[in-house]
Amino acid sequence: MKFIKIDKESWAKGLERLDDSFRLFGPVKQDKFHNFKELDKGELPDLSLLNTRLSPKSVVYPQSEVMFEYTLDENKEDHHILKEIDKDYSPRAVIGIRPCDAKAFLVVKPNFDAPEYKDPYWIKSYEATTFVGYACDTPCSTCFCTPAGCGPFHEEGLDLLLVDTNDHYLIKVITEKGENFLSAAGWGAEVDADAASDQIETMRHTAEAKITSRVSTDELKDKNITDLFEASFWEEAAFACINCGTCTYACPTCWCFDIQDETYGYYGIRMRNWDSCMYPLFTLHGSGHNPRDTKIQRVRQRFMHKLKYYVDKYENGIQCVGCGRCIRLCPVNIDIRRVCELMNSYGG
Amino acid sequence: MSAYIDKIKEISNRLLKESKVDMVIGFRKGTVPMMNEPCFAKTPQDVDNFVWDSNCGINLANYLTNREEKIGIIAKGCDSRNIVTHIIENKIKRDRLVIIGVPCKAMIDRHKIETMFETEIQDVIEADDKIIVKGDGFEKTLNKSDVLQENCAICIHRNPVKHDEVVGDPVEEQKDVDRYEDVRKIEAMPPEEKWRYFDDLISACIRCYACRNACPLCYCHTCFVDESRPQWVGKSQDPIDTRTFHFLRAYHCSGRCTDCGACERACPMGIKVRRFTKKLEKDCLDLFGWEAGMTLEERPPLDTYRSDDPDEFIK
Amino acid sequence: MEYMGIEPGRLHFSWISSAESTKFVDVVNKVTAAVKALGPNNNYLKTMAKVA
C-alpha cells in the first residue's frame, strides 16, 4: 500500500496542474451551504465542511440530463429519428467526496450497470471519474455510516483517500486510477507506509467513535416481506410525510428517473430527470389507475426498497450509506433510523 | 411552554376518552434539534408523546385535507386561519373538528440558526425568551426575538381565530408591524433587477416541491406542474420552468395564504419562498381589505364580485 | 407579473362582451401597439431547457 504526503502549498499547485487533464469537481460554499460543483480554473475545493447539502451523485448522474435530440422537420433526412448527442466523458475527478457518498456509487451500480441492462450515461460518467475521498473526522449526530456498512474512513468506491493531518495531507493510494491522478498532479512524496497506515488507523478509530447513532439492520434480511409490507406501524410512521421529494433528491443512493420529451418548434430533446417514489405521478398508469395512490403506500415503498427489497435482491446490504441527509433535510422530521428500527425489530 | 403541553395532553385525553374525536393531531418531539414531527394520537399513550415548543412551525391544517374521521387538532393562530380556509373550501367539515387553540408565542427559524454556526448544532434548548444552542465545544445563548421565523416576527394574528378548546390565555397581538417591507423593496426595483432578483432567489431550487406539499392550500389532486395533457411546465431543472412553478403556485394561493411560513420552513435549500406569496397577500389586503382565514361568514375576494372592485377593466 | 420582472405594459387585462366587436378591435390594436413598442421579451423565454 502506497502513501503520499502533500503539503498544503503543493496541494493548490497540483490541482492547478490537474486542470489540464481533468474536469475537477469539489465542494464549494454557495450562499449558506456547501454543494458539489465543477470548479473554475484556479478555484480550490473548500474542505472546511461537514458535508454538502446535496449528495455528489449529480456529478455522475445529473438531476436533468439530455439523452437524445431529434428534428421534426420533414425536409431533413433524419427527421423523427432519435440521435444520441455528444457528451463530455473526458476524465473528471471529484475532490473531497466523503467516503459515504463514494460508497453510494457502488450501492447504485447494480442498478445502472447490471449484466442484462447497461445505462450508458451513468457508466461512461462513472468510469470517467476519479474519486478522491476526504476522510471524515467530523461526523454529524445524524450520521450513521458505520451501522449502515460504511464508515468515515471507508475506502470502497474511492480511488484515493485524503486525510487531513492539520499541517499536511496524507493520501492513501487505493486504485490505479488514483495513481494516475497523482502523477498528473505531480504529487509523489512517498512516505513510510507503516507509519502512515498507523496514523490513519488511529484517526479512523477516533472518528468512528464519534458516530453515536445506532441503527440495527441485522434482522432485515430474515424478515418476511409480506409481514413487513402489512406491518401496522406504517400508518404512524408515514403520517407526517408531506410527499415532497427532498429525501430522494438529497439521497446519494436514490436512482429513479423519469423520461421527458421537450419540443421547441421543429427541434426537440429527450431528457431524463430525477423522479421520486414520494410523488403520486411516479406510479400513475396511463389508464388512470395508480397502484400507489396513498401516502402510506409511497412512504412504505421508499423504506421497503431501501431496507428490504434491495437487501433481498442484491445481497449487498441496505440501500443506504448512512449520510443522514434525509434526516437533516426532511421538513417534517421523518427519521430513517427510527423506521429502520421499527422494521428490524418488527414481529420480535 | 410546559403549561401548554400539560393542557394539550389534558384536553386531548378528555376528547379521546369522551369519544368526541377519533384522533388528535399534534406534534411529537423531533429526533434532531429544532424539529418536531406531526403525529396523531388515538390513545392516551399516544397523547403522552405530544409536545409544544418553538419548533412547531409546520402547519397542521395540512393534515386535515379530505379526512373523514372526527379530529381534534392543535392549532396556533395561522393553523386556525388555514382551518377556516379549509372549511370555506369544503376540504373539511366544521362539525368533524374540535379545534384546540394554542395562543402562539412564535416559532424559531431553523434555517437562520443553522447558518449562524459553522459546525453542527447538537442541541437547542428553550428557556423563556432565550434560545440556548449547543454543539461540540460551544454553547451560545440567543434572544428568541432575534431568531424568529420571519413570518412570526411580523405576525399580527397569533391567537387562534376559531377554537373549541384553548390551552392558555390569549397572547398580546403585535401592533404597528411593517408586514411588507421586503415586498416593497422588490416592487421598487426596475424590471431587469426584479428579474435577476428572482433568478438568484430560486437558483438553489431542486424542484422537490416541499414548499408546495407543506402548504395546506396546495391540495389539488393533480398540481399544474404534474399535468401532462397539456403539460404547462417543463419538468427539468430549467430556470424558466422553475420560475414558472414558483410564480404560478403563488398565484394559486392568492386570497388564501395566511403567511404561516410552512413553505419557507420546509424548503431544504433555505429558499425564501414567501417572497412570492407575500406579494399576493399584500395585494389582497391593499385591494380588497382581505386577510385570509379570519372569518367563516364571508367569501374570499377571488370567488366573489363586488361592484366596488378597484380594477377599472372589469367594470 | 410585473413583480417578477415582466415590464409594465406587456400584460393587459380587459373585459369585453361578445357584442362589443369594436371594443375588441380597439383593445387588440392597443395591446399589440404597446407590446411592439416594448420589443421582444427576452427574459421569460425558453428556447431550450438549460440542463446538463
Short mmCIF file of C-alpha atoms in Angstrom, two decimals, chain A residues 29 32-33 35 48 50 53-54 63-64 139-142 210 235-237 239-246 249-250 258 260-262 271 273-274 278-281 286 293 295 327-335 337-338, chain B residues 23 25 28-32 35-40 42 58 62-63 67 110-111 114-115 118-122 204 206-210 212-214 221 226 229 231 234-238 241 265-266 268-272:
data_model
loop_
_atom_site.label_atom_id
_atom_site.label_comp_id
_atom_site.label_asym_id
_atom_site.label_seq_id
_atom_site.Cartn_x
_atom_site.Cartn_y
_atom_site.Cartn_z
CA LYS A 29 -19.83 27.11 -0.33
CA LYS A 32 -25.35 29.34 3.01
CA PHE A 33 -24.16 25.81 2.45
CA ASN A 35 -22.56 21.74 -2.67
CA SER A 48 -13.87 23.09 5.65
CA LEU A 50 -19.21 18.81 7.46
CA ARG A 53 -26.24 19.83 1.41
CA LEU A 54 -26.96 17.58 -1.56
CA GLN A 63 -30.77 15.90 -11.98
CA SER A 64 -31.68 16.77 -15.58
CA PRO A 139 -19.32 13.20 11.59
CA CYS A 140 -22.70 14.75 12.43
CA SER A 141 -25.03 13.43 15.09
CA THR A 142 -27.33 12.32 12.24
CA LYS A 210 -17.76 9.89 17.24
CA GLU A 235 -49.75 4.45 9.27
CA GLU A 236 -47.98 6.04 12.20
CA ALA A 237 -44.57 6.20 10.50
CA PHE A 239 -48.41 10.21 8.97
CA ALA A 240 -46.19 13.30 8.97
CA CYS A 241 -44.89 12.78 5.44
CA ILE A 242 -45.92 15.52 3.01
CA ASN A 243 -44.70 13.53 -0.02
CA CYS A 244 -42.15 16.04 -1.20
CA GLY A 245 -39.06 14.73 -2.94
CA THR A 246 -36.49 16.13 -0.55
CA TYR A 249 -33.27 14.12 -4.18
CA ALA A 250 -30.81 14.59 -1.33
CA ASP A 258 -38.41 9.92 -15.48
CA GLN A 260 -39.44 13.55 -20.85
CA ASP A 261 -39.51 14.88 -24.39
CA GLU A 262 -39.44 18.61 -24.96
CA MET A 271 -34.04 14.01 -21.37
CA ASN A 273 -34.97 13.98 -14.74
CA TRP A 274 -34.69 12.58 -11.26
CA MET A 278 -42.80 10.07 -3.00
CA TYR A 279 -44.80 11.57 -5.86
CA PRO A 280 -48.19 10.14 -6.88
CA LEU A 281 -47.22 10.71 -10.51
CA GLY A 286 -51.85 5.59 -18.45
CA ASP A 293 -52.28 6.18 -4.62
CA LYS A 295 -49.17 8.45 1.11
CA ILE A 327 -32.86 13.09 8.39
CA ARG A 328 -31.39 16.58 8.39
CA LEU A 329 -33.46 17.87 5.47
CA CYS A 330 -36.87 16.25 5.92
CA PRO A 331 -39.31 19.12 6.50
CA VAL A 332 -41.35 17.04 8.94
CA ASN A 333 -38.60 15.04 10.65
CA ILE A 334 -39.23 11.55 9.33
CA ASP A 335 -36.15 9.71 10.53
CA ARG A 337 -33.11 5.47 11.74
CA ARG A 338 -36.40 5.22 13.56
CA MET B 23 -57.82 11.17 16.81
CA ILE B 25 -53.33 15.73 15.54
CA ARG B 28 -44.14 14.82 18.98
CA LYS B 29 -40.56 15.59 19.87
CA GLY B 30 -38.23 15.52 16.90
CA THR B 31 -35.11 13.42 16.57
CA VAL B 32 -32.95 16.38 15.55
CA MET B 35 -37.62 19.83 14.55
CA ASN B 36 -40.84 18.27 15.77
CA GLU B 37 -42.78 15.66 13.89
CA PRO B 38 -46.52 15.98 13.19
CA CYS B 39 -48.26 12.94 14.64
CA PHE B 40 -51.66 11.68 15.70
CA LYS B 42 -55.66 7.71 19.16
CA ILE B 58 -45.36 23.07 10.32
CA ASN B 62 -52.27 20.45 6.00
CA TYR B 63 -53.09 17.11 7.65
CA ARG B 67 -60.17 13.38 6.20
CA ARG B 110 -34.17 26.74 11.97
CA HIS B 111 -32.51 27.85 8.74
CA GLU B 114 -28.21 26.75 11.40
CA THR B 115 -26.38 29.30 9.29
CA GLU B 118 -20.04 26.85 11.28
CA THR B 119 -20.25 23.46 12.97
CA GLU B 120 -23.12 21.17 13.77
CA ILE B 121 -25.78 22.18 16.25
CA GLN B 122 -26.37 19.24 18.56
CA ALA B 204 -30.79 26.65 -5.48
CA ILE B 206 -34.27 21.40 -6.68
CA ARG B 207 -37.97 21.17 -7.56
CA CYS B 208 -38.62 18.81 -4.65
CA TYR B 209 -41.95 20.57 -4.06
CA ALA B 210 -41.51 20.62 -0.29
CA ARG B 212 -45.97 23.12 -2.17
CA ASN B 213 -46.53 19.98 -0.16
CA ALA B 214 -46.06 21.65 3.22
CA HIS B 221 -55.38 16.25 -6.74
CA ASP B 226 -47.73 17.40 -12.69
CA ARG B 229 -52.04 16.73 -21.01
CA GLN B 231 -48.06 19.97 -20.00
CA GLY B 234 -41.30 21.55 -18.14
CA LYS B 235 -40.05 19.16 -15.52
CA SER B 236 -36.34 19.71 -15.70
CA GLN B 237 -34.04 22.00 -13.79
CA ASP B 238 -34.50 24.69 -16.42
CA ASP B 241 -39.66 26.21 -15.61
CA ARG B 265 -39.62 26.33 6.87
CA ALA B 266 -39.94 23.19 4.75
CA PRO B 268 -34.42 22.01 2.21
CA MET B 269 -32.41 24.66 0.43
CA GLY B 270 -33.48 27.55 2.63
CA ILE B 271 -35.13 29.50 -0.20
CA LYS B 272 -37.27 32.44 0.91
#
